Each structure stands twice: as structure tokens, then as C-alpha cells.
């Protein structure tokens, strides 16, 4: 392990931004009047559902690929992913002419598998859980001399996601609270690194689903623990932390101020709310921040709240069913 988690600084996030600038979009920040009224505070939405490939994962994947040596790039990369990371890595790999191998567990929906194949990556469907797919990815990384690109536990992935924090500081300088979807923790770690370096008193709230919240269970236990993976509408947040976590667990532990867990129903309500109120397509994982506010579960917050809307890659029949069930058509 060459880089220690405590070595990461705001400067690394700025370096990440310089690297990824031309390939990654600066996403808009939108007013959220109904959520503002609900909280009695100014609420703004950071729209990473409008990022390339439909999720913020582009930032970390791009930063990682551009940090590799020419030799490493020539050999190729491998990852396992619940979908969005694999999709982002495939997209950037194709742009940069790097061979990408993506290992996906069985439960990843067909729309996400197909999107990755279309981007020219080699897709291997293996195992029932993210942890099993990860074990296989590790094995072929060794055998085929590929660089493993973790979906979350990598310093370059973390500082790449952290560039969202820089945009928030510039576009919303009053920000005092950030509500962030939480799974493996690269999104929360990176954004917190940027925001809390600039504003140490800023409040960081992480939101996971009630069904299999790996990082929240790890925080409670004080160490990474095995969780039972359950099917969830927030499939982008599913999965364990792997056996050996070096970065995101200590970083999340350091920065997080509050955790919120939301139910399947609350997530569906938030997806329908995004569609109806904001005309936005948001996947379950991307909607958990709005769900936390709408359900009244956020305990403590300031006057200027940013909610990270992390992705849009929802299976369309599912979204249409949710819309109908909420009387939207
Ligand atoms: C990956 C992902 C997350 C969670 O990010 P972590 O860095 O694993 O915590 C949230 N939302 C979406 C849409 C994602 O793809």
C-alpha cells in the first residue's frame, strides 16, 4: 500500500480535477423549493444524474485511468461493480483505448449489463453477490496482469468523486450541510475531504437503504462486518465492503456526522417525487438523499443543505411502475 488514507488532501482533489476536466461534466445545482419548505432550510440538488454515463462514477474512474502508467494502461484494467462503476470505467477505457474487463454478480439488471457490453468492455457474469464477483476479479487481475480498479476503495477513485465537493464550494458557498448516498463510501469520503478541508464545521449526513447497509453496520461495529445482501430498489448501493478496506472505512469514520436509513417505500416515494416535482429520472440509489428529507428522518442540519443526486440509471419498467403507483400516469 503506497498511499495511506491519512495522506489524502484537498490538494489531491484539485489534482484530480485537473486530470478529469476535459472528460467529465460539471453538473448543475438545482433549487428544490418543496424540499426547502419541508426542512425550513435552503435545499439545493447536485445533479450527478446528469453526469456522463448517468452517474458520478465517471469522475473516479477517469481520475484512476489517467493516473496509470503507459505500461499499466497497455495491460488493461479489471473491476467488479453493481453497475454504474463498471459502466463508467468501460466508457472511459474505450475513450482512452484501454482494455476493460468487468465482473458483475448475477443480480445486476440486464439494462446495466447490456450498457457495459455496448461500451466495448469484456463482461463476465460471476457469483451471486458483489463480494463473490470481487474475489473473481482479484483472481484474474493476478492471472492476466490487469490493474484492479475498485469501485470505491482507491485513493484516485475517492479524490475523483471529491471533485463534486469543489463544485459545491464554488456554486453554493453558503453550504453547511451535505446529504450524500452511502455504500462503499468513495462518494462520501471524497466530497467530505473537499468540503471539510474548506469548512471543518460542515455537517456530513450519509444515507443508505435499510436492506443491507454495509457501511452503516461497519460504523456501528467499529470494523468491517459481513452483511446479508438483500434485493433493494437502491441496487446501486448494494454490496459489502470487501475483506480488506484501506481507505473508505477510515475516511467515512472520520468525516461522517449522521447516518440515515431509508425504506424501500421511502425510496420509491422519492423517485416519484423527483419525476413529478423536478421532471428528473433518478435511480433508487440516487434518490435516498431526497428520501431522507421527505421521510423526516434527518435529525440535525443547517440552513444551506446540498443533496447529492448520484445517478439516473433506473430500469425503465420499474420507474414507470413506480410512477403509476404514485398516480403519475
Ligand atoms: C456507487 C453509487 C453510489 C454509492 O457510492 P459509494 O462511493 O459506493 O458510496 C450511490 N449512488 C449511485 C447512483 C452509485 O452508482
Short mmCIF file of C-alpha atoms and ligand atoms in Angstrom, two decimals:
data_model
loop_
_atom_site.label_atom_id
_atom_site.label_comp_id
_atom_site.label_asym_id
_atom_site.label_seq_id
_atom_site.Cartn_x
_atom_site.Cartn_y
_atom_site.Cartn_z
CA UNK A 1 0.00 0.00 0.00
CA UNK A 2 1.85 3.09 -1.19
CA UNK A 3 -0.66 5.80 -0.25
CA UNK A 4 -2.13 5.91 3.27
CA UNK A 5 -5.67 7.18 3.81
CA UNK A 6 -4.39 9.96 6.06
CA UNK A 7 -2.17 11.24 3.22
CA UNK A 8 -5.12 12.36 1.08
CA UNK A 9 -5.63 16.14 0.99
CA UNK A 10 -7.67 18.84 -0.67
CA UNK A 11 -4.67 19.29 -2.99
CA UNK A 12 -5.21 15.75 -4.32
CA UNK A 13 -8.80 16.64 -5.15
CA UNK A 14 -7.61 19.69 -7.13
CA UNK A 15 -5.09 17.47 -8.98
CA UNK A 16 -7.95 15.09 -9.77
CA UNK A 17 -9.97 17.93 -11.21
CA UNK A 18 -7.10 18.98 -13.48
CA UNK A 19 -6.81 15.42 -14.79
CA UNK A 20 -10.51 14.77 -15.44
CA UNK A 21 -11.65 18.23 -16.52
CA UNK A 22 -11.97 17.57 -20.25
CA UNK A 23 -13.71 14.18 -19.92
CA UNK A 24 -16.12 14.81 -17.08
CA UNK A 25 -19.06 17.20 -16.93
CA UNK A 26 -19.52 19.95 -14.38
CA UNK A 27 -23.08 19.18 -13.26
CA UNK A 28 -25.80 21.73 -12.43
CA UNK A 29 -27.06 22.66 -9.00
CA UNK A 30 -30.87 22.99 -8.89
CA UNK A 31 -33.23 24.73 -6.47
CA UNK A 32 -35.55 22.41 -4.57
CA UNK A 33 -38.46 24.55 -3.31
CA UNK A 34 -40.64 21.71 -1.97
CA UNK A 35 -37.73 20.11 -0.07
CA UNK A 36 -36.68 23.54 1.22
CA UNK A 37 -40.16 24.06 2.59
CA UNK A 38 -40.16 20.62 4.18
CA UNK A 39 -36.86 21.30 6.02
CA UNK A 40 -37.30 25.01 6.63
CA UNK A 41 -33.83 25.48 5.12
CA UNK A 42 -32.42 26.17 1.65
CA UNK A 43 -32.07 22.85 -0.18
CA UNK A 44 -30.12 22.51 -3.44
CA UNK A 45 -29.75 19.37 -5.58
CA UNK A 46 -26.37 18.44 -7.08
CA UNK A 47 -27.42 16.71 -10.27
CA UNK A 48 -24.92 13.89 -10.88
CA UNK A 49 -27.78 12.01 -12.53
CA UNK A 50 -26.89 14.27 -15.47
CA UNK A 51 -23.21 13.20 -15.42
CA UNK A 52 -21.86 11.21 -18.40
CA UNK A 53 -22.97 7.52 -18.29
CA UNK A 54 -25.68 8.62 -15.85
CA UNK A 55 -23.78 8.63 -12.55
CA UNK A 56 -20.91 10.33 -10.68
CA UNK A 57 -18.74 7.19 -11.07
CA UNK A 58 -17.25 8.80 -14.22
CA UNK A 59 -15.22 11.12 -12.02
CA UNK A 60 -13.36 8.47 -10.03
CA UNK A 61 -12.92 6.07 -12.94
CA UNK A 62 -11.47 8.80 -15.15
CA UNK A 63 -9.09 10.01 -12.46
CA UNK A 64 -7.86 6.45 -11.88
CA UNK A 65 -7.27 5.62 -15.55
CA UNK A 66 -5.43 8.89 -16.16
CA UNK A 67 -3.18 8.15 -13.17
CA UNK A 68 -1.92 4.81 -14.56
CA UNK A 69 1.46 4.43 -16.29
CA UNK A 70 1.53 3.78 -20.07
CA UNK A 71 2.55 0.20 -19.32
CA UNK A 72 -0.37 -0.36 -16.94
CA UNK A 73 -2.78 1.12 -19.46
CA UNK A 74 -1.44 -1.19 -22.18
CA UNK A 75 -2.12 -4.27 -19.99
CA UNK A 76 -5.69 -3.22 -19.19
CA UNK A 77 -7.96 -2.90 -16.15
CA UNK A 78 -10.49 -5.07 -14.32
CA UNK A 79 -13.24 -4.34 -11.84
CA UNK A 80 -16.40 -5.71 -10.33
CA UNK A 81 -19.32 -3.39 -9.92
CA UNK A 82 -23.02 -3.22 -9.17
CA UNK A 83 -23.30 -1.47 -12.50
CA UNK A 84 -22.52 2.24 -12.61
CA UNK A 85 -18.81 1.96 -11.85
CA UNK A 86 -18.39 -0.77 -14.46
CA UNK A 87 -20.25 1.34 -16.96
CA UNK A 88 -18.16 4.44 -16.25
CA UNK A 89 -14.88 2.53 -16.34
CA UNK A 90 -15.87 0.93 -19.67
CA UNK A 91 -16.78 4.27 -21.17
CA UNK A 92 -13.53 5.99 -20.19
CA UNK A 93 -11.48 2.90 -21.12
CA UNK A 94 -12.96 2.95 -24.60
CA UNK A 95 -12.18 6.67 -24.94
CA UNK A 96 -8.58 6.12 -23.86
CA UNK A 97 -8.07 2.84 -25.76
CA UNK A 98 -7.66 0.69 -22.63
CA UNK A 99 -8.99 -2.91 -22.47
CA UNK A 100 -11.51 -3.22 -19.61
CA UNK A 101 -12.80 -6.45 -18.02
CA UNK A 102 -15.95 -6.07 -15.89
CA UNK A 103 -17.04 -8.80 -13.45
CA UNK A 104 -20.69 -8.50 -12.44
CA UNK A 105 -22.69 -10.58 -9.97
CA UNK A 106 -25.87 -12.30 -11.15
CA UNK A 107 -28.37 -9.77 -9.61
CA UNK A 108 -27.16 -6.80 -11.72
CA UNK A 109 -30.09 -5.90 -14.01
CA UNK A 110 -29.89 -6.67 -17.71
CA UNK A 111 -30.10 -2.99 -18.78
CA UNK A 112 -26.86 -2.30 -16.90
CA UNK A 113 -25.07 -5.40 -18.30
CA UNK A 114 -26.04 -4.51 -21.83
CA UNK A 115 -24.95 -0.88 -21.47
CA UNK A 116 -21.48 -2.10 -20.43
CA UNK A 117 -21.17 -4.58 -23.32
CA UNK A 118 -22.11 -1.84 -25.76
CA UNK A 119 -19.16 0.19 -24.48
CA UNK A 120 -16.77 -2.49 -25.74
CA UNK A 121 -15.80 -4.00 -22.38
CA UNK A 122 -15.42 -7.72 -21.71
CA UNK A 123 -18.30 -8.60 -19.32
CA UNK A 124 -18.05 -11.64 -17.04
CA UNK A 125 -21.15 -12.58 -15.01
CA UNK A 126 -19.95 -14.40 -11.90
CA UNK A 127 -21.30 -15.17 -8.41
CA UNK A 128 -24.45 -14.22 -6.51
CA UNK A 129 -23.01 -11.26 -4.59
CA UNK A 130 -20.69 -8.31 -5.14
CA UNK A 131 -18.14 -9.95 -2.81
CA UNK A 132 -18.04 -13.10 -4.96
CA UNK A 133 -17.60 -11.06 -8.14
CA UNK A 134 -14.82 -9.13 -6.42
CA UNK A 135 -12.96 -12.31 -5.44
CA UNK A 136 -13.07 -13.45 -9.07
CA UNK A 137 -11.90 -10.04 -10.35
CA UNK A 138 -8.92 -10.22 -7.95
CA UNK A 139 -8.06 -13.65 -9.29
CA UNK A 140 -7.99 -12.66 -12.97
CA UNK A 141 -6.17 -9.40 -12.14
CA UNK A 142 -3.35 -11.61 -10.90
CA UNK A 143 -3.54 -14.11 -13.76
CA UNK A 144 -3.84 -11.61 -16.58
CA UNK A 145 -1.73 -8.81 -15.05
CA UNK A 146 -4.61 -6.35 -15.14
CA UNK A 147 -4.86 -3.32 -12.83
CA UNK A 148 -7.70 -3.75 -10.37
CA UNK A 149 -9.88 -0.63 -10.21
CA UNK A 150 -12.01 -0.79 -7.08
CA UNK A 151 -15.45 0.80 -7.32
CA UNK A 152 -14.73 2.70 -4.10
CA UNK A 153 -11.62 1.70 -2.11
CA UNK A 154 -8.97 3.52 -4.13
CA UNK A 155 -7.34 6.91 -3.46
CA UNK A 156 -7.73 8.09 -7.07
CA UNK A 157 -11.36 7.00 -7.21
CA UNK A 158 -12.03 8.82 -3.93
CA UNK A 159 -10.36 12.09 -4.96
CA UNK A 160 -12.11 11.88 -8.35
CA UNK A 161 -15.51 11.74 -6.63
CA UNK A 162 -14.25 14.56 -4.39
CA UNK A 163 -14.35 16.97 -7.34
CA UNK A 164 -18.11 17.21 -6.67
CA UNK A 165 -17.15 18.88 -3.40
CA UNK A 166 -15.10 21.52 -5.23
CA UNK A 167 -18.07 22.35 -7.46
CA UNK A 168 -20.33 22.62 -4.42
CA UNK A 169 -17.94 25.04 -2.70
CA UNK A 170 -17.84 27.22 -5.82
CA UNK A 171 -21.53 27.11 -6.79
CA UNK A 172 -23.01 27.03 -3.26
CA UNK A 173 -20.51 28.83 -1.00
CA UNK A 174 -23.03 29.07 1.88
CA UNK A 175 -23.29 25.25 2.10
CA UNK A 176 -23.29 24.00 5.70
CA UNK A 177 -24.79 20.50 5.30
CA UNK A 178 -24.30 17.78 2.68
CA UNK A 179 -26.63 14.78 2.34
CA UNK A 180 -24.85 12.01 0.43
CA UNK A 181 -25.82 8.47 -0.66
CA UNK A 182 -23.57 5.94 1.11
CA UNK A 183 -22.47 2.49 0.00
CA UNK A 184 -18.76 1.69 -0.39
CA UNK A 185 -18.10 5.25 0.71
CA UNK A 186 -15.97 6.79 -2.08
CA UNK A 187 -18.61 9.42 -2.81
CA UNK A 188 -18.97 10.45 0.84
CA UNK A 189 -15.21 10.26 1.54
CA UNK A 190 -14.20 12.33 -1.47
CA UNK A 191 -16.85 15.02 -1.05
CA UNK A 192 -16.19 15.24 2.70
CA UNK A 193 -12.44 15.54 2.13
CA UNK A 194 -13.05 18.58 -0.09
CA UNK A 195 -15.84 20.17 1.96
CA UNK A 196 -14.43 19.66 5.44
CA UNK A 197 -10.94 20.80 4.41
CA UNK A 198 -12.55 24.12 3.47
CA UNK A 199 -15.27 24.16 6.17
CA UNK A 200 -14.44 21.97 9.20
CA UNK A 201 -17.86 22.60 10.81
CA UNK A 202 -19.87 21.50 7.80
CA UNK A 203 -22.24 18.61 8.59
CA UNK A 204 -21.99 15.37 6.59
CA UNK A 205 -25.03 13.07 6.51
CA UNK A 206 -24.75 9.66 4.84
CA UNK A 207 -27.87 7.84 3.64
CA UNK A 208 -28.20 4.11 2.94
CA UNK A 209 -31.12 1.75 2.44
CA UNK A 210 -32.43 -0.33 5.36
CA UNK A 211 -31.81 -3.52 3.35
CA UNK A 212 -28.12 -4.41 3.74
CA UNK A 213 -26.41 -1.11 4.66
CA UNK A 214 -22.81 -2.38 4.81
CA UNK A 215 -21.05 0.86 5.77
CA UNK A 216 -23.57 1.79 8.45
CA UNK A 217 -23.18 -1.67 10.04
CA UNK A 218 -19.40 -1.28 9.90
CA UNK A 219 -19.61 2.13 11.59
CA UNK A 220 -21.77 0.63 14.35
CA UNK A 221 -19.38 -2.28 14.86
CA UNK A 222 -16.22 -0.18 14.60
CA UNK A 223 -14.94 -2.57 11.94
CA UNK A 224 -15.95 -4.04 8.58
CA UNK A 225 -18.53 -6.77 9.16
CA UNK A 226 -20.24 -9.28 6.88
CA UNK A 227 -23.76 -8.30 5.90
CA UNK A 228 -26.53 -10.21 4.23
CA UNK A 229 -27.11 -8.73 0.78
CA UNK A 230 -30.81 -8.29 0.15
CA UNK A 231 -32.54 -7.21 -3.05
CA UNK A 232 -33.24 -3.48 -2.97
CA UNK A 233 -34.65 -0.83 -5.25
CA UNK A 234 -31.40 1.07 -4.48
CA UNK A 235 -29.34 -1.60 -6.30
CA UNK A 236 -26.53 0.92 -6.81
CA UNK A 237 -25.94 0.88 -3.05
CA UNK A 238 -25.97 -2.92 -2.61
CA UNK A 239 -22.93 -4.97 -1.68
CA UNK A 240 -20.34 -5.44 1.05
CA UNK A 241 -17.11 -3.57 1.68
CA UNK A 242 -14.83 -6.48 0.76
CA UNK A 243 -12.40 -8.20 3.08
CA UNK A 244 -9.66 -5.59 3.15
CA UNK A 245 -10.76 -1.98 3.25
CA UNK A 246 -7.87 0.50 3.32
CA UNK A 247 -9.41 3.89 2.59
CA UNK A 248 -13.14 4.46 2.66
CA UNK A 249 -13.96 2.93 6.05
CA UNK A 250 -11.47 5.10 8.00
CA UNK A 251 -12.35 8.17 5.91
CA UNK A 252 -16.10 7.74 6.39
CA UNK A 253 -15.49 7.09 10.11
CA UNK A 254 -13.51 10.33 10.31
CA UNK A 255 -15.93 12.57 8.42
CA UNK A 256 -19.50 11.36 8.87
CA UNK A 257 -21.72 13.16 11.41
CA UNK A 258 -25.03 11.31 11.00
CA UNK A 259 -26.38 8.27 9.20
CA UNK A 260 -29.93 7.80 7.96
CA UNK A 261 -31.52 4.55 6.76
CA UNK A 262 -34.48 4.68 4.36
CA UNK A 263 -37.04 2.00 3.48
CA UNK A 264 -37.88 0.66 0.03
CA UNK A 265 -41.15 2.56 0.10
CA UNK A 266 -39.47 5.83 1.07
CA UNK A 267 -37.00 5.42 -1.81
CA UNK A 268 -39.82 4.76 -4.29
CA UNK A 269 -41.68 7.84 -2.99
CA UNK A 270 -38.55 9.93 -3.57
CA UNK A 271 -38.11 8.59 -7.13
CA UNK A 272 -41.71 9.57 -7.90
CA UNK A 273 -41.15 12.95 -6.24
CA UNK A 274 -38.07 13.59 -8.43
CA UNK A 275 -40.05 12.73 -11.54
CA UNK A 276 -43.14 14.74 -10.65
CA UNK A 277 -41.64 17.74 -8.88
CA UNK A 278 -38.36 18.11 -10.82
CA UNK A 279 -39.04 16.14 -14.02
CA UNK A 280 -35.87 14.18 -13.23
CA UNK A 281 -35.18 10.49 -13.79
CA UNK A 282 -33.38 9.28 -10.66
CA UNK A 283 -32.45 5.69 -9.77
CA UNK A 284 -33.10 4.29 -6.29
CA UNK A 285 -29.52 4.83 -5.07
CA UNK A 286 -29.66 8.41 -6.33
CA UNK A 287 -32.93 9.17 -4.57
CA UNK A 288 -32.01 8.21 -0.98
CA UNK A 289 -30.98 11.77 -0.02
CA UNK A 290 -34.37 13.12 -1.06
CA UNK A 291 -36.00 10.14 0.71
CA UNK A 292 -34.19 11.06 3.94
CA UNK A 293 -35.66 14.58 3.80
CA UNK A 294 -39.17 13.58 2.66
CA UNK A 295 -39.43 10.94 5.40
CA UNK A 296 -38.46 13.46 8.08
CA UNK A 297 -35.57 11.23 9.18
CA UNK A 298 -32.75 13.81 9.01
CA UNK A 299 -32.13 14.80 12.64
CA UNK A 300 -29.83 17.79 12.52
CA UNK A 301 -28.97 20.13 9.66
CA UNK A 302 -28.01 23.73 8.96
CA UNK A 303 -29.61 26.40 6.78
CA UNK A 304 -27.95 25.58 3.44
CA UNK A 305 -28.27 21.94 2.51
CA UNK A 306 -26.91 20.21 -0.60
CA UNK A 307 -28.36 16.83 -1.59
CA UNK A 308 -26.27 14.73 -3.95
CA UNK A 309 -28.47 13.06 -6.60
CA UNK A 310 -25.97 10.40 -7.59
CA UNK A 311 -27.40 8.60 -10.62
CA UNK A 312 -30.17 8.09 -13.17
CA UNK A 313 -29.69 4.51 -14.36
CA UNK A 314 -33.01 3.02 -13.31
CA UNK A 315 -34.63 0.17 -15.15
CA UNK A 316 -37.41 1.98 -17.05
CA UNK A 317 -40.26 -0.52 -16.47
CA UNK A 318 -39.54 -0.19 -12.73
CA UNK A 319 -39.67 3.61 -12.84
CA UNK A 320 -42.88 3.55 -14.89
CA UNK A 321 -44.47 1.16 -12.40
CA UNK A 322 -43.50 3.43 -9.50
CA UNK A 323 -44.87 6.44 -11.40
CA UNK A 324 -48.21 4.67 -11.97
CA UNK A 325 -48.40 3.54 -8.35
CA UNK A 326 -47.95 7.19 -7.32
CA UNK A 327 -50.77 8.33 -9.58
CA UNK A 328 -48.49 9.92 -12.20
CA UNK A 329 -49.96 8.22 -15.26
C1 LIG B 1 -21.90 3.88 -6.48
C2 LIG B 1 -23.11 4.66 -6.27
C3 LIG B 1 -23.41 5.20 -5.01
C4 LIG B 1 -22.59 4.94 -3.76
O1 LIG B 1 -21.26 5.39 -3.88
P1 LIG B 1 -20.14 4.81 -2.90
O2 LIG B 1 -18.90 5.53 -3.25
O3 LIG B 1 -20.05 3.33 -3.16
O4 LIG B 1 -20.61 5.06 -1.51
C5 LIG B 1 -24.54 6.00 -4.90
N1 LIG B 1 -25.35 6.23 -5.96
C6 LIG B 1 -25.10 5.71 -7.17
C7 LIG B 1 -26.04 6.02 -8.28
C8 LIG B 1 -23.97 4.91 -7.38
O5 LIG B 1 -23.73 4.41 -8.59
#
